[in-house]
PDB file of C-alpha atoms in Angstrom:
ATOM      1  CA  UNK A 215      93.692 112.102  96.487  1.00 89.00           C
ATOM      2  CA  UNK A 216      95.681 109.871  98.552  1.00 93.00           C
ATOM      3  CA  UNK A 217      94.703 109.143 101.773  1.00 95.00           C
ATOM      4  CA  UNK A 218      96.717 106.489 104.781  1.00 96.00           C
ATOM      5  CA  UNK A 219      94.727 104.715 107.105  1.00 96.00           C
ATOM      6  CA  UNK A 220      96.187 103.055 109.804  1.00 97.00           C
ATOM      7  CA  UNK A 221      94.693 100.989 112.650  1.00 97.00           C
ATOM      8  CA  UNK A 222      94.910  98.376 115.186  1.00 98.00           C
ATOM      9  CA  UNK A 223      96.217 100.379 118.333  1.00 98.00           C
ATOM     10  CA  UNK A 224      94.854 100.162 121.799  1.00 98.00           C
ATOM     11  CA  UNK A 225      95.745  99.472 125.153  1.00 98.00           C
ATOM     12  CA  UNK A 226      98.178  96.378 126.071  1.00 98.00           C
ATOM     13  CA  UNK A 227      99.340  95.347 129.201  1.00 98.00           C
ATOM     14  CA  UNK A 228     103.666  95.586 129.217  1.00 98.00           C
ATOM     15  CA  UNK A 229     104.598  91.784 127.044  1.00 98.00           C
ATOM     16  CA  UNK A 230     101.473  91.928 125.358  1.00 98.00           C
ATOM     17  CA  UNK A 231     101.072  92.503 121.669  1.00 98.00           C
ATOM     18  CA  UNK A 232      99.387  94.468 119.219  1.00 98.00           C
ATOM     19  CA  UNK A 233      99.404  94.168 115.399  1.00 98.00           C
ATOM     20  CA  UNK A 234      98.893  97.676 113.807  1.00 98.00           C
ATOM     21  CA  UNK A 235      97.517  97.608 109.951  1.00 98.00           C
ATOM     22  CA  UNK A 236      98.304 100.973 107.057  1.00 97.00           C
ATOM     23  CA  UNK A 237      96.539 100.469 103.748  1.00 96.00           C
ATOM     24  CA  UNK A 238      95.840 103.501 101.560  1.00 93.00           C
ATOM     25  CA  UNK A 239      93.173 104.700  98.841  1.00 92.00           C
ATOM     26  CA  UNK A 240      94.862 106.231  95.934  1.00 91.00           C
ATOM     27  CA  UNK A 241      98.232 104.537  95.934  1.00 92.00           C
ATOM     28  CA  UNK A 242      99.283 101.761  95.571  1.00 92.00           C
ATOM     29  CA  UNK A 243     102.057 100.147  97.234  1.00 91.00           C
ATOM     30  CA  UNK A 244     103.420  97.805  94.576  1.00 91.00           C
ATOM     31  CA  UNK A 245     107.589  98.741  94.563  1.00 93.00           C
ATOM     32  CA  UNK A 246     106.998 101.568  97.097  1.00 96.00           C
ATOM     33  CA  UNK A 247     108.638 101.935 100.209  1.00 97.00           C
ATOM     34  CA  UNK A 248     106.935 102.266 103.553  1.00 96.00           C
ATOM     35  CA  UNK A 249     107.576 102.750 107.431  1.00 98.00           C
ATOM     36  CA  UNK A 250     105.948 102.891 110.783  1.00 98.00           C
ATOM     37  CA  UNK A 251     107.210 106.214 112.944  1.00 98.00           C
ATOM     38  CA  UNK A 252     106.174 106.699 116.739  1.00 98.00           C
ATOM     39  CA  UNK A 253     106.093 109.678 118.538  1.00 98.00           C
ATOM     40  CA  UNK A 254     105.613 109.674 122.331  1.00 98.00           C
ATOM     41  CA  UNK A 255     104.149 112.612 124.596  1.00 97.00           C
ATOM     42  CA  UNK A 256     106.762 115.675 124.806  1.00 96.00           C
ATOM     43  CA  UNK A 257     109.397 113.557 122.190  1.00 97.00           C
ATOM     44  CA  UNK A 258     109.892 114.278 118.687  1.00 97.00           C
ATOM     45  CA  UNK A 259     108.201 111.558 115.882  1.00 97.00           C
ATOM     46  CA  UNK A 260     110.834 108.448 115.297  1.00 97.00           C
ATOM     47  CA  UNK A 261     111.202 105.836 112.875  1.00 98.00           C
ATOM     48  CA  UNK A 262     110.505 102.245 114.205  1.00 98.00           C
ATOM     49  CA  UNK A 263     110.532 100.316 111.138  1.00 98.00           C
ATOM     50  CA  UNK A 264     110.164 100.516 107.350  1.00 98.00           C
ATOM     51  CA  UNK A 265     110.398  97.914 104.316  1.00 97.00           C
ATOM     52  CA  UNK A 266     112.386  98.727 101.180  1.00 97.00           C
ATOM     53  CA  UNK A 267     110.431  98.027  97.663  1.00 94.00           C
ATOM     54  CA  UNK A 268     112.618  95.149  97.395  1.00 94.00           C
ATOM     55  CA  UNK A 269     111.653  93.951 101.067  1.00 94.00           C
ATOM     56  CA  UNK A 270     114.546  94.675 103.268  1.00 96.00           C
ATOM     57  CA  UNK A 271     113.359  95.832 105.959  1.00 98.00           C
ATOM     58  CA  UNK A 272     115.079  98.026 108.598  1.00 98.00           C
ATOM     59  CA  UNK A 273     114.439  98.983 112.508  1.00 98.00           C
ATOM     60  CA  UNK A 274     115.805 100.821 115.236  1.00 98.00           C
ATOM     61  CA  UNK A 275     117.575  99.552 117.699  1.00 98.00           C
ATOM     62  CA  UNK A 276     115.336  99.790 120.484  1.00 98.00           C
ATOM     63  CA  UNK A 277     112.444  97.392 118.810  1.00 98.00           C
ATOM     64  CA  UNK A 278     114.645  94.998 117.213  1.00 97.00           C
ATOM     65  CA  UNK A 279     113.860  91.203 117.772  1.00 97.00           C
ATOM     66  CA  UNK A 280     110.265  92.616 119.262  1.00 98.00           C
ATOM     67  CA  UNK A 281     108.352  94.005 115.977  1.00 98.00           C
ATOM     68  CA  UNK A 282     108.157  92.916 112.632  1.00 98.00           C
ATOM     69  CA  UNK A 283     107.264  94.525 109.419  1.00 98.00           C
ATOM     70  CA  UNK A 284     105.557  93.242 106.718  1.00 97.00           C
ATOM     71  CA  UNK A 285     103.126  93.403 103.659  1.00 96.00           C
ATOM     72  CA  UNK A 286     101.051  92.130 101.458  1.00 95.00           C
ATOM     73  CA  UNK A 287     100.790  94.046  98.067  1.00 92.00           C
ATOM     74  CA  UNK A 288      97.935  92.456  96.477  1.00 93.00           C
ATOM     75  CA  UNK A 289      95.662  93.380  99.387  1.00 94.00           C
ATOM     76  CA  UNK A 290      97.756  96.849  99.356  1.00 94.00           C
ATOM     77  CA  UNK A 291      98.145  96.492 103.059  1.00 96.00           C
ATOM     78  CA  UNK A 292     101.414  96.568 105.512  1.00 95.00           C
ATOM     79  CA  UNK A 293     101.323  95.680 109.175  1.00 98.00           C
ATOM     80  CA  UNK A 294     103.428  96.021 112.193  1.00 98.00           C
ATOM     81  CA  UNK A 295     103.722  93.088 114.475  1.00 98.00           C
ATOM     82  CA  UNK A 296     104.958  94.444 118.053  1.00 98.00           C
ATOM     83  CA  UNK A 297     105.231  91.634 120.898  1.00 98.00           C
ATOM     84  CA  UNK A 298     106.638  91.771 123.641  1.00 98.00           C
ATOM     85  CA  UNK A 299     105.535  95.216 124.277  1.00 98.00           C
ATOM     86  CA  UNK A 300     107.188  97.431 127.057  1.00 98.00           C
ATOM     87  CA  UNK A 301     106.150 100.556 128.473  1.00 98.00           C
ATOM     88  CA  UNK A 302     108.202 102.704 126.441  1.00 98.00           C
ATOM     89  CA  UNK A 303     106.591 101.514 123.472  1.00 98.00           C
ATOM     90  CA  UNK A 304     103.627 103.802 124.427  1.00 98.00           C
ATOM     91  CA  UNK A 305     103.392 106.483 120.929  1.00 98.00           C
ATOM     92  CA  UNK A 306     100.722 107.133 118.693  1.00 98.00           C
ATOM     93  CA  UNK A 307     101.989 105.408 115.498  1.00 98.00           C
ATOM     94  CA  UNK A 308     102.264 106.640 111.989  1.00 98.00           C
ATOM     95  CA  UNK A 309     102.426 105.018 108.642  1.00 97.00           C
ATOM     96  CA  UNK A 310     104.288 106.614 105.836  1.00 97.00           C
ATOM     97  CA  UNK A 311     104.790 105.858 102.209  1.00 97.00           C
ATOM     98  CA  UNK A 312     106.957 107.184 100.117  1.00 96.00           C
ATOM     99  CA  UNK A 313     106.198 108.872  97.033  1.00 95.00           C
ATOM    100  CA  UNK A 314     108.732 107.608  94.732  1.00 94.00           C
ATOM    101  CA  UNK A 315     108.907 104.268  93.101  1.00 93.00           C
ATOM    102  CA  UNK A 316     111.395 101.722  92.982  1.00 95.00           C
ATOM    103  CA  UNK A 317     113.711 103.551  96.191  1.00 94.00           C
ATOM    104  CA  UNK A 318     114.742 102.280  99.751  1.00 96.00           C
ATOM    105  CA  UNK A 319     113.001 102.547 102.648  1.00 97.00           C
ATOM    106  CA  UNK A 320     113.925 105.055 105.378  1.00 97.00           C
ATOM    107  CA  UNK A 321     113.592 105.846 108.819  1.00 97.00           C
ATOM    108  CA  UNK A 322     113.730 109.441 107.992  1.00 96.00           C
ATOM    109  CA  UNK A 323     110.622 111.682 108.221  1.00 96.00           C
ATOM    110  CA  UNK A 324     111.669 114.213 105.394  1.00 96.00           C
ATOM    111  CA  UNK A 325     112.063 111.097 102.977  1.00 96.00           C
ATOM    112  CA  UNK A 326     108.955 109.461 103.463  1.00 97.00           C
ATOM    113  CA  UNK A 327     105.708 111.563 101.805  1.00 96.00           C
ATOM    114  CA  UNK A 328     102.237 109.947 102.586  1.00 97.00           C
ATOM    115  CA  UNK A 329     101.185 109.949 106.333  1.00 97.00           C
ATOM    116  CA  UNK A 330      98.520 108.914 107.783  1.00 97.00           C
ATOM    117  CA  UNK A 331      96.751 110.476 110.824  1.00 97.00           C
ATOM    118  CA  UNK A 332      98.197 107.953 113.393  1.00 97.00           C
ATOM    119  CA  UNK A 333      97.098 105.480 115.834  1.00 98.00           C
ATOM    120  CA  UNK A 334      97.525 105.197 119.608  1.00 98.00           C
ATOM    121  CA  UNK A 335      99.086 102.267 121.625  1.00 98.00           C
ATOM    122  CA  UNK A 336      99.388 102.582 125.160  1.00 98.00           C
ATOM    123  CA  UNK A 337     101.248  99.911 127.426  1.00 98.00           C
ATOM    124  CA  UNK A 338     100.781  99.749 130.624  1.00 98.00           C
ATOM    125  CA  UNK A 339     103.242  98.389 132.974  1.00 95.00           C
TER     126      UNK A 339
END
């Protein structure tokens, strides 16, 4: 069974930052895709960022030149570096991994098949 941990939220004061962490048991991440998705109170989940099996790496508009994606395979770990945090950056953030090998990343829930149960980052202003 494949389970998606994620961790490292908390609260931050507004230009602050926060490094969150998704590794998984039961997958492993070696030419897999992977993202980080957000989803603030009363909005609809997002994607912030994900990392092609190649390593591209893609992120919306909004976070660009702020957070950075990464990995490290061997350890079978992927992070998200935020800095520079604003308010409006408040969520509880998801990891996702997709199922299939050897594919692009995407920002797209529907495409993206391993979740994990999220973690919350709060900035306060």
């Amino acid at each position: 069974q494949v389970q998606v941990v994620e961790s490292g939220g908390g609260l931050v004061q507004a230009g602050g930052s926060l490094r969150l962490s998704c590794t998984t048991s039961g997958l492993s991440f070696a030419n897999r895709a992977m993202g980080w998705f957000r989803q603030a109170a009363g909005k609809s989940r997002e994607g912030v960022s994900c990392i092609s099996w190649g390593g591209s790496t893609s992120y919306v508009d909004s976070v660009k030149d702020r957070f950075t994606i990464s990995r490290d395979v061997a350890k079978n770990i992927f992070y998200l570096q935020m800095n520079s945090l604003k308010p409006e950056d408040t969520a509880m953030y998801y990891c996702a991994v997709r199922r299939s090998t050897l594919t692009r990343c995407s920002l797209s829930e529907s495409q993206n098949d391993y979740w994990g149960q999220g973690t919350q980052v709060t900035v306060s202003s």
